[in-house]
PDB file of C-alpha atoms in Angstrom:
ATOM      1  CA  MET A   1      -5.033 -22.851  -1.629  1.00 75.00           C
ATOM      2  CA  ASP A   2      -1.225 -22.926  -1.563  1.00 87.00           C
ATOM      3  CA  LEU A   3      -0.097 -19.469  -2.661  1.00 94.00           C
ATOM      4  CA  GLY A   4       3.503 -20.579  -3.151  1.00 93.00           C
ATOM      5  CA  LEU A   5       4.919 -17.907  -0.842  1.00 97.00           C
ATOM      6  CA  GLN A   6       6.896 -20.230   1.406  1.00 96.00           C
ATOM      7  CA  GLY A   7      10.496 -19.034   1.345  1.00 94.00           C
ATOM      8  CA  LYS A   8       9.775 -15.798  -0.532  1.00 98.00           C
ATOM      9  CA  VAL A   9      11.017 -12.491   0.863  1.00 98.00           C
ATOM     10  CA  ALA A  10       8.698  -9.493   0.995  1.00 98.00           C
ATOM     11  CA  LEU A  11       9.596  -5.859   1.629  1.00 98.00           C
ATOM     12  CA  VAL A  12       6.542  -4.109   3.054  1.00 98.00           C
ATOM     13  CA  ALA A  13       6.610  -0.336   3.445  1.00 98.00           C
ATOM     14  CA  ALA A  14       4.691   1.555   6.151  1.00 97.00           C
ATOM     15  CA  SER A  15       4.025  -1.754   7.863  1.00 97.00           C
ATOM     16  CA  SER A  16       3.892  -0.830  11.546  1.00 96.00           C
ATOM     17  CA  LYS A  17       0.113  -0.415  11.547  1.00 94.00           C
ATOM     18  CA  GLY A  18      -3.002  -0.241   9.406  1.00 95.00           C
ATOM     19  CA  LEU A  19      -3.070  -1.853   5.980  1.00 97.00           C
ATOM     20  CA  GLY A  20       0.696  -2.342   5.842  1.00 97.00           C
ATOM     21  CA  ARG A  21       0.655  -4.311   9.065  1.00 97.00           C
ATOM     22  CA  ALA A  22      -2.282  -6.429   7.888  1.00 98.00           C
ATOM     23  CA  VAL A  23      -0.441  -7.243   4.656  1.00 98.00           C
ATOM     24  CA  ALA A  24       2.688  -8.191   6.594  1.00 98.00           C
ATOM     25  CA  GLU A  25       0.659 -10.515   8.813  1.00 98.00           C
ATOM     26  CA  GLU A  26      -1.021 -12.167   5.822  1.00 98.00           C
ATOM     27  CA  LEU A  27       2.217 -12.709   3.900  1.00 98.00           C
ATOM     28  CA  SER A  28       3.868 -14.098   7.017  1.00 97.00           C
ATOM     29  CA  ALA A  29       1.004 -16.526   7.536  1.00 96.00           C
ATOM     30  CA  GLU A  30       1.667 -17.791   3.998  1.00 96.00           C
ATOM     31  CA  GLY A  31       5.334 -18.454   4.818  1.00 96.00           C
ATOM     32  CA  ALA A  32       7.078 -15.345   3.509  1.00 98.00           C
ATOM     33  CA  SER A  33       9.988 -13.710   5.311  1.00 98.00           C
ATOM     34  CA  LEU A  34       9.525 -10.011   5.943  1.00 98.00           C
ATOM     35  CA  MET A  35      11.487  -6.782   5.713  1.00 98.00           C
ATOM     36  CA  LEU A  36       9.347  -4.186   7.484  1.00 98.00           C
ATOM     37  CA  CYS A  37       9.928  -0.441   7.555  1.00 98.00           C
ATOM     38  CA  ALA A  38       8.082   2.543   8.963  1.00 98.00           C
ATOM     39  CA  ARG A  39       8.895   5.859  10.599  1.00 96.00           C
ATOM     40  CA  GLY A  40       7.761   4.924  14.112  1.00 96.00           C
ATOM     41  CA  ALA A  41      10.282   2.605  15.771  1.00 97.00           C
ATOM     42  CA  ASP A  42       8.076   1.602  18.722  1.00 97.00           C
ATOM     43  CA  ALA A  43       5.052   0.629  16.646  1.00 96.00           C
ATOM     44  CA  LEU A  44       7.298  -1.156  14.154  1.00 97.00           C
ATOM     45  CA  GLU A  45       8.924  -3.276  16.845  1.00 96.00           C
ATOM     46  CA  GLU A  46       5.544  -4.074  18.370  1.00 97.00           C
ATOM     47  CA  THR A  47       4.340  -5.380  15.007  1.00 97.00           C
ATOM     48  CA  ALA A  48       7.558  -7.328  14.436  1.00 97.00           C
ATOM     49  CA  GLY A  49       7.406  -8.828  17.925  1.00 97.00           C
ATOM     50  CA  GLY A  50       3.900 -10.108  17.335  1.00 97.00           C
ATOM     51  CA  LEU A  51       4.961 -11.727  14.074  1.00 97.00           C
ATOM     52  CA  ARG A  52       8.096 -13.268  15.565  1.00 97.00           C
ATOM     53  CA  SER A  53       6.032 -14.794  18.360  1.00 97.00           C
ATOM     54  CA  LYS A  54       4.233 -16.746  15.635  1.00 95.00           C
ATOM     55  CA  GLY A  55       7.492 -17.978  14.126  1.00 95.00           C
ATOM     56  CA  ALA A  56       7.945 -15.393  11.386  1.00 96.00           C
ATOM     57  CA  ARG A  57      11.359 -14.341  10.078  1.00 97.00           C
ATOM     58  CA  VAL A  58      11.307 -10.553  10.332  1.00 98.00           C
ATOM     59  CA  GLU A  59      13.831  -7.758   9.879  1.00 98.00           C
ATOM     60  CA  THR A  60      12.915  -4.145  10.650  1.00 98.00           C
ATOM     61  CA  LEU A  61      14.256  -0.694   9.897  1.00 98.00           C
ATOM     62  CA  ALA A  62      12.744   2.484  11.333  1.00 98.00           C
ATOM     63  CA  ILE A  63      13.227   5.032   8.565  1.00 98.00           C
ATOM     64  CA  ASP A  64      11.520   7.844   6.672  1.00 97.00           C
ATOM     65  CA  LEU A  65      11.344   6.679   3.061  1.00 98.00           C
ATOM     66  CA  THR A  66      11.161  10.261   1.807  1.00 97.00           C
ATOM     67  CA  ALA A  67      14.729  10.856   3.021  1.00 97.00           C
ATOM     68  CA  ALA A  68      17.581  10.694   0.509  1.00 97.00           C
ATOM     69  CA  GLY A  69      18.963   7.168   0.172  1.00 97.00           C
ATOM     70  CA  ALA A  70      16.293   5.615   2.403  1.00 98.00           C
ATOM     71  CA  ALA A  71      14.964   3.160  -0.177  1.00 98.00           C
ATOM     72  CA  GLU A  72      18.467   1.872  -0.812  1.00 98.00           C
ATOM     73  CA  GLN A  73      19.052   1.420   2.930  1.00 98.00           C
ATOM     74  CA  VAL A  74      15.881  -0.629   3.328  1.00 98.00           C
ATOM     75  CA  ALA A  75      16.635  -2.804   0.292  1.00 98.00           C
ATOM     76  CA  ASP A  76      20.209  -3.384   1.466  1.00 98.00           C
ATOM     77  CA  ALA A  77      18.978  -4.366   4.934  1.00 98.00           C
ATOM     78  CA  ALA A  78      16.618  -6.917   3.384  1.00 98.00           C
ATOM     79  CA  ARG A  79      19.319  -8.419   1.185  1.00 98.00           C
ATOM     80  CA  ASN A  80      21.827  -8.515   4.036  1.00 98.00           C
ATOM     81  CA  ARG A  81      19.392 -10.523   6.157  1.00 98.00           C
ATOM     82  CA  PHE A  82      17.589 -12.662   3.601  1.00 98.00           C
ATOM     83  CA  GLY A  83      19.725 -12.543   0.441  1.00 98.00           C
ATOM     84  CA  GLN A  84      17.056 -11.259  -1.931  1.00 98.00           C
ATOM     85  CA  ILE A  85      13.725  -9.470  -2.342  1.00 98.00           C
ATOM     86  CA  ASP A  86      10.969 -11.278  -4.218  1.00 98.00           C
ATOM     87  CA  ILE A  87       7.952  -9.137  -3.359  1.00 98.00           C
ATOM     88  CA  LEU A  88       7.689  -5.372  -2.953  1.00 98.00           C
ATOM     89  CA  ILE A  89       4.671  -3.757  -1.313  1.00 98.00           C
ATOM     90  CA  THR A  90       4.785   0.027  -1.639  1.00 98.00           C
ATOM     91  CA  ASN A  91       2.644   1.917   0.823  1.00 98.00           C
ATOM     92  CA  ALA A  92       2.490   5.324   2.455  1.00 95.00           C
ATOM     93  CA  GLY A  93       0.239   7.163   4.834  1.00 88.00           C
ATOM     94  CA  GLY A  94      -2.065   9.640   3.196  1.00 87.00           C
ATOM     95  CA  PRO A  95      -1.191  13.327   2.800  1.00 93.00           C
ATOM     96  CA  PRO A  96      -3.223  15.995   4.622  1.00 91.00           C
ATOM     97  CA  PRO A  97      -6.884  16.348   3.674  1.00 89.00           C
ATOM     98  CA  GLY A  98      -8.353  19.645   2.503  1.00 91.00           C
ATOM     99  CA  PRO A  99      -9.513  21.487  -0.622  1.00 93.00           C
ATOM    100  CA  PHE A 100      -7.195  22.928  -3.281  1.00 97.00           C
ATOM    101  CA  GLU A 101      -6.730  26.311  -1.620  1.00 96.00           C
ATOM    102  CA  ALA A 102      -5.706  24.719   1.688  1.00 96.00           C
ATOM    103  CA  HIS A 103      -2.399  23.453   0.267  1.00 97.00           C
ATOM    104  CA  ASN A 104       0.623  25.480  -0.773  1.00 98.00           C
ATOM    105  CA  LEU A 105       3.271  24.348  -3.240  1.00 98.00           C
ATOM    106  CA  GLU A 106       5.469  22.881  -0.522  1.00 98.00           C
ATOM    107  CA  THR A 107       2.591  20.699   0.652  1.00 98.00           C
ATOM    108  CA  TRP A 108       2.127  19.445  -2.902  1.00 98.00           C
ATOM    109  CA  ARG A 109       5.832  18.672  -3.203  1.00 98.00           C
ATOM    110  CA  ALA A 110       5.801  16.802   0.102  1.00 98.00           C
ATOM    111  CA  ALA A 111       2.845  14.725  -1.095  1.00 98.00           C
ATOM    112  CA  VAL A 112       4.653  13.870  -4.347  1.00 98.00           C
ATOM    113  CA  SER A 113       7.671  12.755  -2.336  1.00 98.00           C
ATOM    114  CA  LEU A 114       5.544  10.679   0.022  1.00 98.00           C
ATOM    115  CA  LEU A 115       3.278   8.940  -2.478  1.00 98.00           C
ATOM    116  CA  LEU A 116       5.043   8.864  -5.841  1.00 98.00           C
ATOM    117  CA  GLU A 117       8.769   9.149  -5.251  1.00 98.00           C
ATOM    118  CA  THR A 118       8.875   6.490  -2.525  1.00 98.00           C
ATOM    119  CA  ALA A 119       7.134   4.005  -4.831  1.00 98.00           C
ATOM    120  CA  VAL A 120       9.530   4.815  -7.668  1.00 98.00           C
ATOM    121  CA  ASP A 121      12.618   4.624  -5.447  1.00 98.00           C
ATOM    122  CA  LEU A 122      11.662   1.257  -3.981  1.00 98.00           C
ATOM    123  CA  ALA A 123      10.859  -0.207  -7.401  1.00 98.00           C
ATOM    124  CA  ARG A 124      14.245   0.949  -8.703  1.00 98.00           C
ATOM    125  CA  GLN A 125      15.948  -0.904  -5.864  1.00 98.00           C
ATOM    126  CA  VAL A 126      14.297  -4.290  -6.437  1.00 98.00           C
ATOM    127  CA  LEU A 127      13.867  -4.504 -10.200  1.00 98.00           C
ATOM    128  CA  PRO A 128      17.445  -5.451 -11.207  1.00 98.00           C
ATOM    129  CA  GLU A 129      17.481  -8.580  -9.031  1.00 98.00           C
ATOM    130  CA  MET A 130      13.912  -9.495  -9.999  1.00 98.00           C
ATOM    131  CA  LYS A 131      14.864  -9.277 -13.659  1.00 98.00           C
ATOM    132  CA  GLU A 132      17.924 -11.432 -13.064  1.00 98.00           C
ATOM    133  CA  ARG A 133      15.842 -14.142 -11.356  1.00 97.00           C
ATOM    134  CA  ARG A 134      12.969 -13.635 -13.833  1.00 98.00           C
ATOM    135  CA  TRP A 135      10.421 -13.512 -11.035  1.00 98.00           C
ATOM    136  CA  GLY A 136       9.003 -10.709  -8.951  1.00 98.00           C
ATOM    137  CA  ARG A 137       5.913  -9.022  -7.607  1.00 98.00           C
ATOM    138  CA  ILE A 138       5.430  -5.277  -7.168  1.00 99.00           C
ATOM    139  CA  ILE A 139       2.178  -4.243  -5.542  1.00 98.00           C
ATOM    140  CA  ASN A 140       1.298  -0.636  -4.812  1.00 98.00           C
ATOM    141  CA  ILE A 141      -1.250   0.194  -2.154  1.00 98.00           C
ATOM    142  CA  THR A 142      -3.062   3.253  -3.494  1.00 97.00           C
ATOM    143  CA  SER A 143      -6.723   4.241  -2.982  1.00 96.00           C
ATOM    144  CA  ILE A 144     -10.216   4.092  -4.445  1.00 96.00           C
ATOM    145  CA  ALA A 145      -9.619   7.809  -5.051  1.00 94.00           C
ATOM    146  CA  VAL A 146      -7.786   6.985  -8.296  1.00 95.00           C
ATOM    147  CA  LYS A 147     -10.994   5.586  -9.772  1.00 95.00           C
ATOM    148  CA  GLN A 148     -13.521   7.865  -8.099  1.00 94.00           C
ATOM    149  CA  PRO A 149     -12.107  10.991  -6.426  1.00 94.00           C
ATOM    150  CA  VAL A 150     -12.921  11.408  -2.749  1.00 90.00           C
ATOM    151  CA  ASP A 151     -14.086  14.818  -1.571  1.00 88.00           C
ATOM    152  CA  ASN A 152     -11.565  16.842   0.452  1.00 87.00           C
ATOM    153  CA  LEU A 153      -8.617  14.647  -0.632  1.00 92.00           C
ATOM    154  CA  ILE A 154      -7.221  16.549  -3.613  1.00 97.00           C
ATOM    155  CA  LEU A 155      -3.605  15.619  -2.828  1.00 97.00           C
ATOM    156  CA  SER A 156      -4.319  11.902  -2.608  1.00 96.00           C
ATOM    157  CA  ASN A 157      -6.699  11.976  -5.595  1.00 96.00           C
ATOM    158  CA  SER A 158      -4.041  13.593  -7.774  1.00 97.00           C
ATOM    159  CA  ILE A 159      -0.796  11.935  -6.814  1.00 97.00           C
ATOM    160  CA  ARG A 160      -2.003   8.372  -6.267  1.00 97.00           C
ATOM    161  CA  ALA A 161      -3.282   8.585  -9.844  1.00 96.00           C
ATOM    162  CA  ALA A 162       0.314   9.257 -10.904  1.00 97.00           C
ATOM    163  CA  VAL A 163       1.397   6.060  -9.130  1.00 98.00           C
ATOM    164  CA  THR A 164      -1.267   4.214 -11.105  1.00 97.00           C
ATOM    165  CA  GLY A 165       0.064   5.539 -14.403  1.00 97.00           C
ATOM    166  CA  MET A 166       3.632   4.654 -13.484  1.00 98.00           C
ATOM    167  CA  ALA A 167       2.666   1.139 -12.454  1.00 98.00           C
ATOM    168  CA  ARG A 168       0.580   0.459 -15.552  1.00 98.00           C
ATOM    169  CA  THR A 169       3.448   1.487 -17.819  1.00 98.00           C
ATOM    170  CA  LEU A 170       6.068  -0.379 -15.798  1.00 98.00           C
ATOM    171  CA  ALA A 171       3.947  -3.535 -15.879  1.00 98.00           C
ATOM    172  CA  ASN A 172       4.347  -3.796 -19.650  1.00 98.00           C
ATOM    173  CA  GLU A 173       8.069  -3.078 -19.514  1.00 98.00           C
ATOM    174  CA  VAL A 174       8.881  -5.842 -17.010  1.00 98.00           C
ATOM    175  CA  ALA A 175       6.311  -8.481 -17.990  1.00 98.00           C
ATOM    176  CA  PRO A 176       8.821 -10.370 -20.207  1.00 98.00           C
ATOM    177  CA  PHE A 177      10.928 -10.966 -17.089  1.00 98.00           C
ATOM    178  CA  GLY A 178       8.165 -12.745 -15.174  1.00 98.00           C
ATOM    179  CA  ILE A 179       7.518  -9.695 -12.992  1.00 98.00           C
ATOM    180  CA  THR A 180       3.999  -8.485 -12.308  1.00 98.00           C
ATOM    181  CA  VAL A 181       3.052  -4.956 -11.241  1.00 98.00           C
ATOM    182  CA  ASN A 182      -0.383  -4.272  -9.792  1.00 98.00           C
ATOM    183  CA  ASN A 183      -2.200  -1.757  -7.624  1.00 98.00           C
ATOM    184  CA  VAL A 184      -4.672  -2.540  -4.853  1.00 98.00           C
ATOM    185  CA  LEU A 185      -7.146   0.182  -3.987  1.00 98.00           C
ATOM    186  CA  PRO A 186      -8.535   0.147  -0.454  1.00 97.00           C
ATOM    187  CA  GLY A 187     -11.926   1.637   0.165  1.00 95.00           C
ATOM    188  CA  TYR A 188     -13.168   2.779   3.544  1.00 94.00           C
ATOM    189  CA  THR A 189     -11.348   0.363   5.826  1.00 95.00           C
ATOM    190  CA  ARG A 190     -11.151   0.361   9.608  1.00 92.00           C
ATOM    191  CA  THR A 191      -7.685   1.870  10.055  1.00 90.00           C
ATOM    192  CA  GLU A 192      -6.147   4.748  12.013  1.00 84.00           C
ATOM    193  CA  ARG A 193      -5.988   6.828   8.811  1.00 81.00           C
ATOM    194  CA  VAL A 194      -9.736   6.517   8.216  1.00 85.00           C
ATOM    195  CA  VAL A 195     -10.454   7.498  11.815  1.00 85.00           C
ATOM    196  CA  GLU A 196      -8.359  10.637  11.307  1.00 84.00           C
ATOM    197  CA  LEU A 197     -10.228  11.467   8.082  1.00 82.00           C
ATOM    198  CA  ALA A 198     -13.572  11.005   9.820  1.00 89.00           C
ATOM    199  CA  GLU A 199     -12.513  13.372  12.588  1.00 90.00           C
ATOM    200  CA  ALA A 200     -11.285  15.995  10.082  1.00 84.00           C
ATOM    201  CA  LEU A 201     -14.470  15.828   8.018  1.00 85.00           C
ATOM    202  CA  GLY A 202     -16.636  15.882  11.127  1.00 90.00           C
ATOM    203  CA  LYS A 203     -14.907  19.029  12.321  1.00 89.00           C
ATOM    204  CA  ARG A 204     -15.349  20.639   8.898  1.00 87.00           C
ATOM    205  CA  ASP A 205     -19.050  19.757   8.656  1.00 90.00           C
ATOM    206  CA  GLY A 206     -19.970  20.301  12.301  1.00 93.00           C
ATOM    207  CA  ILE A 207     -20.877  16.676  12.996  1.00 94.00           C
ATOM    208  CA  THR A 208     -19.281  13.815  14.912  1.00 92.00           C
ATOM    209  CA  ALA A 209     -16.734  11.394  13.475  1.00 91.00           C
ATOM    210  CA  GLN A 210     -19.256   8.615  14.105  1.00 92.00           C
ATOM    211  CA  ASP A 211     -21.779  10.435  11.916  1.00 93.00           C
ATOM    212  CA  VAL A 212     -19.167  10.645   9.151  1.00 92.00           C
ATOM    213  CA  VAL A 213     -18.547   6.899   9.366  1.00 93.00           C
ATOM    214  CA  LYS A 214     -22.295   6.230   9.178  1.00 94.00           C
ATOM    215  CA  ARG A 215     -22.475   8.408   6.070  1.00 93.00           C
ATOM    216  CA  TRP A 216     -19.661   6.456   4.450  1.00 93.00           C
ATOM    217  CA  GLU A 217     -21.266   3.133   5.328  1.00 96.00           C
ATOM    218  CA  SER A 218     -24.538   4.276   3.766  1.00 96.00           C
ATOM    219  CA  GLU A 219     -22.652   4.807   0.477  1.00 95.00           C
ATOM    220  CA  ILE A 220     -21.114   1.309   0.508  1.00 97.00           C
ATOM    221  CA  PRO A 221     -23.369  -1.395  -0.962  1.00 97.00           C
ATOM    222  CA  MET A 222     -22.294  -3.789   1.813  1.00 97.00           C
ATOM    223  CA  HIS A 223     -23.244  -1.107   4.391  1.00 97.00           C
ATOM    224  CA  ARG A 224     -20.097  -1.601   6.436  1.00 96.00           C
ATOM    225  CA  MET A 225     -16.463  -0.638   6.432  1.00 95.00           C
ATOM    226  CA  GLY A 226     -13.833  -3.111   5.343  1.00 97.00           C
ATOM    227  CA  GLU A 227     -11.429  -4.861   7.675  1.00 96.00           C
ATOM    228  CA  PRO A 228      -7.655  -4.703   7.075  1.00 97.00           C
ATOM    229  CA  LYS A 229      -7.402  -8.497   6.843  1.00 97.00           C
ATOM    230  CA  GLU A 230      -9.886  -8.514   3.952  1.00 98.00           C
ATOM    231  CA  PHE A 231      -7.684  -6.096   2.042  1.00 98.00           C
ATOM    232  CA  ALA A 232      -4.538  -8.047   2.909  1.00 98.00           C
ATOM    233  CA  ALA A 233      -5.985 -11.257   1.455  1.00 98.00           C
ATOM    234  CA  CYS A 234      -6.186  -9.639  -1.988  1.00 98.00           C
ATOM    235  CA  VAL A 235      -2.609  -8.383  -1.763  1.00 98.00           C
ATOM    236  CA  ALA A 236      -1.346 -11.821  -0.745  1.00 98.00           C
ATOM    237  CA  PHE A 237      -3.034 -13.426  -3.737  1.00 98.00           C
ATOM    238  CA  LEU A 238      -1.470 -10.926  -6.155  1.00 98.00           C
ATOM    239  CA  ALA A 239       1.912 -11.668  -4.581  1.00 98.00           C
ATOM    240  CA  SER A 240       1.467 -15.389  -5.129  1.00 97.00           C
ATOM    241  CA  GLU A 241       2.446 -17.903  -7.766  1.00 95.00           C
ATOM    242  CA  ARG A 242      -1.259 -18.260  -8.581  1.00 96.00           C
ATOM    243  CA  ALA A 243      -1.433 -14.650  -9.823  1.00 98.00           C
ATOM    244  CA  SER A 244       1.341 -15.031 -12.413  1.00 97.00           C
ATOM    245  CA  PHE A 245      -0.854 -13.872 -15.342  1.00 98.00           C
ATOM    246  CA  ILE A 246      -2.345 -10.823 -13.610  1.00 98.00           C
ATOM    247  CA  THR A 247      -0.430  -7.611 -14.237  1.00 98.00           C
ATOM    248  CA  GLY A 248      -1.130  -3.941 -14.920  1.00 98.00           C
ATOM    249  CA  THR A 249      -4.366  -4.028 -12.938  1.00 98.00           C
ATOM    250  CA  SER A 250      -5.891  -1.778 -10.278  1.00 98.00           C
ATOM    251  CA  ILE A 251      -8.145  -3.845  -8.054  1.00 98.00           C
ATOM    252  CA  THR A 252     -10.605  -2.192  -5.678  1.00 98.00           C
ATOM    253  CA  VAL A 253     -11.303  -3.697  -2.260  1.00 98.00           C
ATOM    254  CA  ASP A 254     -14.138  -1.392  -1.327  1.00 97.00           C
ATOM    255  CA  GLY A 255     -17.390  -3.285  -0.769  1.00 97.00           C
ATOM    256  CA  GLY A 256     -18.689  -1.947  -4.089  1.00 97.00           C
ATOM    257  CA  TRP A 257     -18.213   1.784  -3.354  1.00 96.00           C
ATOM    258  CA  VAL A 258     -16.703   2.683  -6.749  1.00 96.00           C
ATOM    259  CA  LYS A 259     -19.566   3.067  -9.221  1.00 93.00           C
ATOM    260  CA  GLY A 260     -17.567   2.779 -12.454  1.00 89.00           C
ATOM    261  CA  LEU A 261     -17.559  -0.233 -14.767  1.00 87.00           C
ATOM    262  CA  LEU A 262     -13.756  -0.544 -14.855  1.00 81.00           C
TER     263      LEU A 262
END
């Protein structure tokens, strides 16, 4: 299937590793040029180098998107190199795990900045040009936690839900301009973040991280964790020409873990 991404330009946040990196690799394989950003310069350049070795056009910027003016810097860097931004993938590492009483107000504010404000700031940067061209894709990487809260992740459960509400409302506002806005919700996927969560939960419950992973897999109808490339395939489709009538959705990529009907 030709996804029509040849020549498109995608800005992918938190793309040095994990799901962001997998999405960058998938979009590149479909012919998109890439603006990659992440906090870790070394990991970011390693990812970019691997993509360039396969012929990809890649620009990078090591930056903390929670810093003032960071979203504008990333968007400007993309436009300076490629001329435009057609696809925005918002993404951020998860906030600290723990129950309600483990987090003070500053921790909550930091989580809002990380998960919600970065998505809003990036969308504000790309929407004017997308409206002018009457084409654009905004895809937010959130979590299955917005449909079925995950134990010990109160920060993520709460604030990623706010991203969902923002995106659903924005989708209706920009639909007349040929812009789609969707969320993709990863389930338990084999990434560094999930390894860290397994270790934290194992320590809390007095079991090994491997035992935690086995428990998760027992809850997934497919009885295995997802692979980043499986998640990335869904994101690439939503970014494509073929997905032009899909907007305002939150799609789970979770092996059937979420038990709800919607």
